[in-house]
One Martini backbone bead per residue (centre of mass of N, CA, C, O) as a GRO file, in nm:
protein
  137
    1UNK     BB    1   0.051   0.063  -0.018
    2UNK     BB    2   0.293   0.267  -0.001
    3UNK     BB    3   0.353   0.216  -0.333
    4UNK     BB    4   0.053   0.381  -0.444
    5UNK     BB    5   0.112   0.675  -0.329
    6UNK     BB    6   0.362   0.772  -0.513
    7UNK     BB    7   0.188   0.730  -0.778
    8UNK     BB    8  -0.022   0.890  -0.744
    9UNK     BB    9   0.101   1.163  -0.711
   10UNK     BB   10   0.235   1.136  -0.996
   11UNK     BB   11   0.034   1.150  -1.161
   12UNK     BB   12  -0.094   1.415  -1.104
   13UNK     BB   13   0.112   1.583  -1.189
   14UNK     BB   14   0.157   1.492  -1.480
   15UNK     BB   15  -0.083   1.618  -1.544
   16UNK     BB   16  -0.097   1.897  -1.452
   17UNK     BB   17   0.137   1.941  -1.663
   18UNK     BB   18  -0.043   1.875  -1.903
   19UNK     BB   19  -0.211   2.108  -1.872
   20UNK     BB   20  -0.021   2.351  -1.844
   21UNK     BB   21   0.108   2.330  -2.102
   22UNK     BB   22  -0.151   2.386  -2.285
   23UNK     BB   23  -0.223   2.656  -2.200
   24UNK     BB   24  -0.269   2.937  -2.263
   25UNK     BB   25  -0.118   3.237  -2.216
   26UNK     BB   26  -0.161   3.505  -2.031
   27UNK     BB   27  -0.226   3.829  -2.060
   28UNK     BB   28  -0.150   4.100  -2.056
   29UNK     BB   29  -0.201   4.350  -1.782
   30UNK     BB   30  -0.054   4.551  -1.972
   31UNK     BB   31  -0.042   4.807  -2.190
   32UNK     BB   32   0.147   4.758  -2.497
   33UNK     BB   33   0.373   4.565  -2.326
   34UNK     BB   34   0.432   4.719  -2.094
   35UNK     BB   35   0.627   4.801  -1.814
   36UNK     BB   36   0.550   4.763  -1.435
   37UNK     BB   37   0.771   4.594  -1.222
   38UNK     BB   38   0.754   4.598  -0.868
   39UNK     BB   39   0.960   4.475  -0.600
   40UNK     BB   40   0.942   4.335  -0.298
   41UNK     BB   41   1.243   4.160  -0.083
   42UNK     BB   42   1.262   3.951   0.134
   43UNK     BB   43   1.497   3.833   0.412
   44UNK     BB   44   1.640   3.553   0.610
   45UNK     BB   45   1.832   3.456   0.886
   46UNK     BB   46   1.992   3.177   1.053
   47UNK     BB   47   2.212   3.053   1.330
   48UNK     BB   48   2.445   2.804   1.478
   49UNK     BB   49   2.728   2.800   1.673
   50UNK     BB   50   2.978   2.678   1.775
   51UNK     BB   51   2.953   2.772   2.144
   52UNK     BB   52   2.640   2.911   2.102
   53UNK     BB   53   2.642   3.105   1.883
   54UNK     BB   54   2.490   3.337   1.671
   55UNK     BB   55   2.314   3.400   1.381
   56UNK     BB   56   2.178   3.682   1.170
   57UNK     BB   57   1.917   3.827   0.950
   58UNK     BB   58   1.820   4.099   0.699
   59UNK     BB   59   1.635   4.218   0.410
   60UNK     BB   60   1.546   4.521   0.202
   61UNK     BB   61   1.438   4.498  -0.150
   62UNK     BB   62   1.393   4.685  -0.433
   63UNK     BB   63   1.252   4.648  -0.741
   64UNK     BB   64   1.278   4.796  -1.082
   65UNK     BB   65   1.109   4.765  -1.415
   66UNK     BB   66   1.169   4.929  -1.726
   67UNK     BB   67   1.230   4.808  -1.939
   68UNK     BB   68   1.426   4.714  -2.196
   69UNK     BB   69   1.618   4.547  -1.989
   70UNK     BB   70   1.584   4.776  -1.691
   71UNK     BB   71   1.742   4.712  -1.385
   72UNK     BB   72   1.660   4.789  -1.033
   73UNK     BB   73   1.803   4.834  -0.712
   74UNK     BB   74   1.738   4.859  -0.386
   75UNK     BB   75   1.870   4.878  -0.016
   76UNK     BB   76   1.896   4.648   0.324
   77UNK     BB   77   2.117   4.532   0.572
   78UNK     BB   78   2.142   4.260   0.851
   79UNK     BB   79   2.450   4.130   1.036
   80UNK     BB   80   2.489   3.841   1.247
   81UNK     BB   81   2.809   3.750   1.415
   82UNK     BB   82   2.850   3.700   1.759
   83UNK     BB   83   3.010   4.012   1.774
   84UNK     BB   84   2.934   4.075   1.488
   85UNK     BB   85   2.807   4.373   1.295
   86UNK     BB   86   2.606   4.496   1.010
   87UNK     BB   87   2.531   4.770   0.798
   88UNK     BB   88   2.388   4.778   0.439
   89UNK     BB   89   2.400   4.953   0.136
   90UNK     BB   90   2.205   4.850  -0.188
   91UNK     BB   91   2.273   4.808  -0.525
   92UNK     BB   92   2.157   4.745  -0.845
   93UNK     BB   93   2.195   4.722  -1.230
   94UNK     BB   94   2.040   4.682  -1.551
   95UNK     BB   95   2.125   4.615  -1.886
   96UNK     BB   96   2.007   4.532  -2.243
   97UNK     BB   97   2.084   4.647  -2.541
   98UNK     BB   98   2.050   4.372  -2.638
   99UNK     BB   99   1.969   4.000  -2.676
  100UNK     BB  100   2.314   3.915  -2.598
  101UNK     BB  101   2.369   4.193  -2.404
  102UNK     BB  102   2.491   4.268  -2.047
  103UNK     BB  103   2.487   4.515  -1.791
  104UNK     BB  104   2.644   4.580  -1.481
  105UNK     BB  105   2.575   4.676  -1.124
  106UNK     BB  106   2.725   4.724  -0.792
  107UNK     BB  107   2.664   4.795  -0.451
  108UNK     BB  108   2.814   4.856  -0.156
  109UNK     BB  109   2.747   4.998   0.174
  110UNK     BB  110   2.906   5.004   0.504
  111UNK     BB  111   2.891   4.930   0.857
  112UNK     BB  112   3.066   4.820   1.188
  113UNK     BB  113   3.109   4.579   1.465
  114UNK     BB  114   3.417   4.376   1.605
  115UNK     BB  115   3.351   4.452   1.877
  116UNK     BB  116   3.529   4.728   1.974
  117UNK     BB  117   3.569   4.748   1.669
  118UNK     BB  118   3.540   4.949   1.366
  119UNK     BB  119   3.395   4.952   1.049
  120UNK     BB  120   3.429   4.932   0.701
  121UNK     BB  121   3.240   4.915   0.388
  122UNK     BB  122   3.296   4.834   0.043
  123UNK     BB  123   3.162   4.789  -0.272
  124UNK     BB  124   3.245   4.765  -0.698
  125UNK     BB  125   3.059   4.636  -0.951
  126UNK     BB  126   3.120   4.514  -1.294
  127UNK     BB  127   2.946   4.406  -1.638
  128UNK     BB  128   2.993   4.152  -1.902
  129UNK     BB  129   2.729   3.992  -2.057
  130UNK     BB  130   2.770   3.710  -2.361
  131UNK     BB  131   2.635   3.572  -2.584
  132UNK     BB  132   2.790   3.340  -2.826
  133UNK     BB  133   2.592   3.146  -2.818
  134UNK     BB  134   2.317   2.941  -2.690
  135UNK     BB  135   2.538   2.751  -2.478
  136UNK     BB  136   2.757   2.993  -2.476
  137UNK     BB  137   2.864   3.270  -2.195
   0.00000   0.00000   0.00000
């Protein structure tokens, strides 16, 4: 009996599998094919760490697709390991001037502190990316 569990369960997947195929995608919801596609990501974690010890944080960041292959986002992030934490604002943009070709930036900015010493934090990244084939990047 244990093994007729597992094959109904399969069973049902795959229909419902082959019904969203055959299925037309729904229409755009905005007019023209305009995009205007903002969203709001939270996220979390937590961990223990050995010797009692534990870690966690958390961020919300902001995207914003303004169309023709072009998007922003902001946030801020807040992260705890043992005695050290820090916090930092991120920023974000890409666009695709091409089919096959996109470039992008990236920054972090923010301070903390490890036990009684203060740092601060800073990154700026950027680059391109282009399909070369279909297959290869």
């Amino acid at each position: 009996m244990k093994a007729a569990a597992p094959i109904g369960w399969l069973a049902a997947a795959l229909i419902c599998a082959e019904a969203a195929a055959v299925e037309p995608p729904l229409p755009s919801p905005t007019p023209g094919g305009a995009v205007a596609d903002d969203q709001l990501v939270f996220s979390a974690n937590g961990s223990r760490l050995t010797g009692g010890f534990g870690a966690g944080g958390g961020s919300a960041t902001w995207v914003g697709n303004f169309g023709g292959g072009t998007v922003v986002g902001a946030g801020a992030e807040y992260q705890q390991i043992s005695n050290a934490h820090w916090t930092l604002g991120t920023f974000s943009g890409a666009v695709a001037p091409g089919l096959r070709t996109h470039l992008y930036v990236e920054g972090h900015e923010g301070a903390g502190d490890l036990g009684e010493r203060a740092f601060h934090y800073s990154l700026l990244a950027g680059g391109l990316l282009a399909q070369i084939t279909s297959r290869l990047s």
